[in-house]
mmCIF file of C-alpha atoms in Angstrom:
data_model
loop_
_atom_site.group_PDB
_atom_site.id
_atom_site.type_symbol
_atom_site.label_atom_id
_atom_site.label_comp_id
_atom_site.label_asym_id
_atom_site.label_seq_id
_atom_site.Cartn_x
_atom_site.Cartn_y
_atom_site.Cartn_z
ATOM 1 C CA MET A 1 -8.881 -4.947 16.192
ATOM 2 C CA ALA A 2 -6.531 -2.009 16.394
ATOM 3 C CA GLU A 3 -7.382 1.588 17.157
ATOM 4 C CA VAL A 4 -6.665 4.324 14.667
ATOM 5 C CA ASN A 5 -6.766 8.024 15.612
ATOM 6 C CA TYR A 6 -7.752 10.624 13.028
ATOM 7 C CA ILE A 7 -6.869 14.251 13.644
ATOM 8 C CA SER A 8 -8.928 16.597 11.511
ATOM 9 C CA PRO A 9 -7.521 19.888 10.250
ATOM 10 C CA ASP A 10 -9.413 21.707 13.043
ATOM 11 C CA GLY A 11 -7.748 19.488 15.677
ATOM 12 C CA THR A 12 -10.705 17.211 16.423
ATOM 13 C CA VAL A 13 -9.555 13.697 17.291
ATOM 14 C CA THR A 14 -11.688 10.704 16.336
ATOM 15 C CA THR A 15 -10.662 7.241 17.527
ATOM 16 C CA ILE A 16 -12.061 4.168 15.804
ATOM 17 C CA ASP A 17 -11.558 0.425 16.195
ATOM 18 C CA ALA A 18 -10.405 -0.775 12.795
ATOM 19 C CA ARG A 19 -10.807 -4.301 11.503
ATOM 20 C CA ASP A 20 -7.641 -6.086 10.502
ATOM 21 C CA GLY A 21 -7.151 -5.774 6.750
ATOM 22 C CA ASP A 22 -9.341 -2.699 6.343
ATOM 23 C CA SER A 23 -7.531 0.361 5.144
ATOM 24 C CA VAL A 24 -7.280 3.557 7.161
ATOM 25 C CA MET A 25 -9.428 5.150 4.424
ATOM 26 C CA GLU A 26 -12.134 2.426 4.536
ATOM 27 C CA THR A 27 -12.316 2.729 8.320
ATOM 28 C CA ALA A 28 -12.730 6.509 8.067
ATOM 29 C CA VAL A 29 -15.396 6.388 5.355
ATOM 30 C CA LYS A 30 -17.403 3.617 7.076
ATOM 31 C CA ASN A 31 -17.422 5.643 10.291
ATOM 32 C CA GLY A 32 -18.156 9.086 8.846
ATOM 33 C CA VAL A 33 -14.776 10.693 9.509
ATOM 34 C CA LYS A 34 -14.857 14.024 7.716
ATOM 35 C CA GLY A 35 -12.010 15.180 5.483
ATOM 36 C CA ILE A 36 -11.201 11.953 3.666
ATOM 37 C CA VAL A 37 -12.923 12.253 0.300
ATOM 38 C CA ALA A 38 -11.851 8.895 -1.200
ATOM 39 C CA GLU A 39 -13.137 9.639 -4.716
ATOM 40 C CA CYS A 40 -11.665 6.457 -6.212
ATOM 41 C CA GLY A 41 -12.860 4.195 -3.389
ATOM 42 C CA GLY A 42 -9.394 3.006 -2.506
ATOM 43 C CA ALA A 43 -7.859 2.227 -5.893
ATOM 44 C CA CYS A 44 -4.863 4.540 -5.370
ATOM 45 C CA ALA A 45 -6.059 6.628 -8.312
ATOM 46 C CA CYS A 46 -7.102 9.999 -6.931
ATOM 47 C CA ALA A 47 -5.006 11.135 -3.915
ATOM 48 C CA THR A 48 -8.119 12.384 -2.052
ATOM 49 C CA CYS A 49 -7.387 10.382 1.093
ATOM 50 C CA HIS A 50 -4.074 12.080 1.871
ATOM 51 C CA VAL A 51 -2.942 11.871 5.494
ATOM 52 C CA TYR A 52 0.203 12.601 7.489
ATOM 53 C CA VAL A 53 1.341 9.625 9.557
ATOM 54 C CA ASP A 54 2.400 10.445 13.113
ATOM 55 C CA GLU A 55 6.179 10.384 13.483
ATOM 56 C CA ASP A 56 5.960 7.543 16.035
ATOM 57 C CA PHE A 57 4.448 5.289 13.368
ATOM 58 C CA VAL A 58 6.333 6.285 10.212
ATOM 59 C CA SER A 59 8.928 3.495 10.530
ATOM 60 C CA ILE A 60 6.266 0.927 11.518
ATOM 61 C CA VAL A 61 3.881 1.738 8.649
ATOM 62 C CA GLY A 62 6.683 2.280 6.145
ATOM 63 C CA GLY A 63 6.775 4.427 3.062
ATOM 64 C CA PRO A 64 4.676 4.486 -0.065
ATOM 65 C CA GLY A 65 4.998 2.026 -2.924
ATOM 66 C CA ASP A 66 5.828 3.264 -6.427
ATOM 67 C CA LEU A 67 2.268 3.967 -7.564
ATOM 68 C CA GLU A 68 1.352 5.661 -4.284
ATOM 69 C CA ASP A 69 4.533 7.704 -4.466
ATOM 70 C CA ASP A 70 3.511 8.979 -7.908
ATOM 71 C CA MET A 71 0.001 9.784 -6.706
ATOM 72 C CA LEU A 72 1.361 11.726 -3.709
ATOM 73 C CA ASP A 73 3.015 14.122 -6.157
ATOM 74 C CA GLY A 74 -0.484 15.287 -7.115
ATOM 75 C CA THR A 75 -2.029 15.921 -3.696
ATOM 76 C CA ALA A 76 -3.986 19.133 -3.135
ATOM 77 C CA ALA A 77 -2.213 19.773 0.182
ATOM 78 C CA ASP A 78 1.532 19.921 0.593
ATOM 79 C CA ARG A 79 3.315 16.595 0.486
ATOM 80 C CA CYS A 80 5.593 15.897 3.451
ATOM 81 C CA GLU A 81 8.042 13.150 4.415
ATOM 82 C CA ASN A 82 5.266 11.416 6.370
ATOM 83 C CA SER A 83 2.566 11.744 3.667
ATOM 84 C CA ARG A 84 0.625 8.623 2.741
ATOM 85 C CA LEU A 85 -2.605 7.795 1.002
ATOM 86 C CA SER A 86 -4.827 6.273 3.666
ATOM 87 C CA CYS A 87 -6.227 3.761 1.164
ATOM 88 C CA GLN A 88 -2.808 2.122 1.064
ATOM 89 C CA ILE A 89 -2.372 1.584 4.808
ATOM 90 C CA LYS A 90 -4.007 -1.699 5.831
ATOM 91 C CA MET A 91 -4.694 -1.976 9.523
ATOM 92 C CA CYS A 92 -3.250 -4.776 11.643
ATOM 93 C CA ALA A 93 -2.542 -5.374 15.326
ATOM 94 C CA GLU A 94 0.956 -3.907 14.931
ATOM 95 C CA TYR A 95 -0.593 -0.540 14.010
ATOM 96 C CA ASP A 96 -2.675 -0.281 17.203
ATOM 97 C CA GLY A 97 -2.788 3.391 18.228
ATOM 98 C CA LEU A 98 -1.861 4.628 14.737
ATOM 99 C CA THR A 99 -2.430 8.375 14.515
ATOM 100 C CA VAL A 100 -2.898 10.173 11.209
ATOM 101 C CA LYS A 101 -3.550 13.843 10.569
ATOM 102 C CA ILE A 102 -5.981 14.427 7.705
ATOM 103 C CA ALA A 103 -4.553 16.749 5.068
ATOM 104 C CA PRO A 104 -6.316 20.151 5.131
ATOM 105 C CA LYS A 105 -7.222 19.996 1.454
ATOM 106 C CA GLN A 106 -8.094 16.900 -0.608
ATOM 107 C CA VAL A 107 -9.414 18.301 -3.912
#
């Protein structure tokens, strides 16, 4: 398992042990992390699980694929260089300590 840290818009940090292969979104939803709406359940079809990946992990996690890139154009909060949809980041040992800031507005 790898830890993932969620920073809510109010600054609250929640750290959760994520199972390998589970997405950052799934881990948040299963553990009641507020702020990730996940309307589509992880199908990369709604952009309501928008997060900002911590700069230390951007190169490790990588950028969005084509579909995710298109979906990020429709996020409710501003898109940044480190924006990702948390449903598209699958946890693995390499991501241990991953920190994401939950976008302040999802819908």
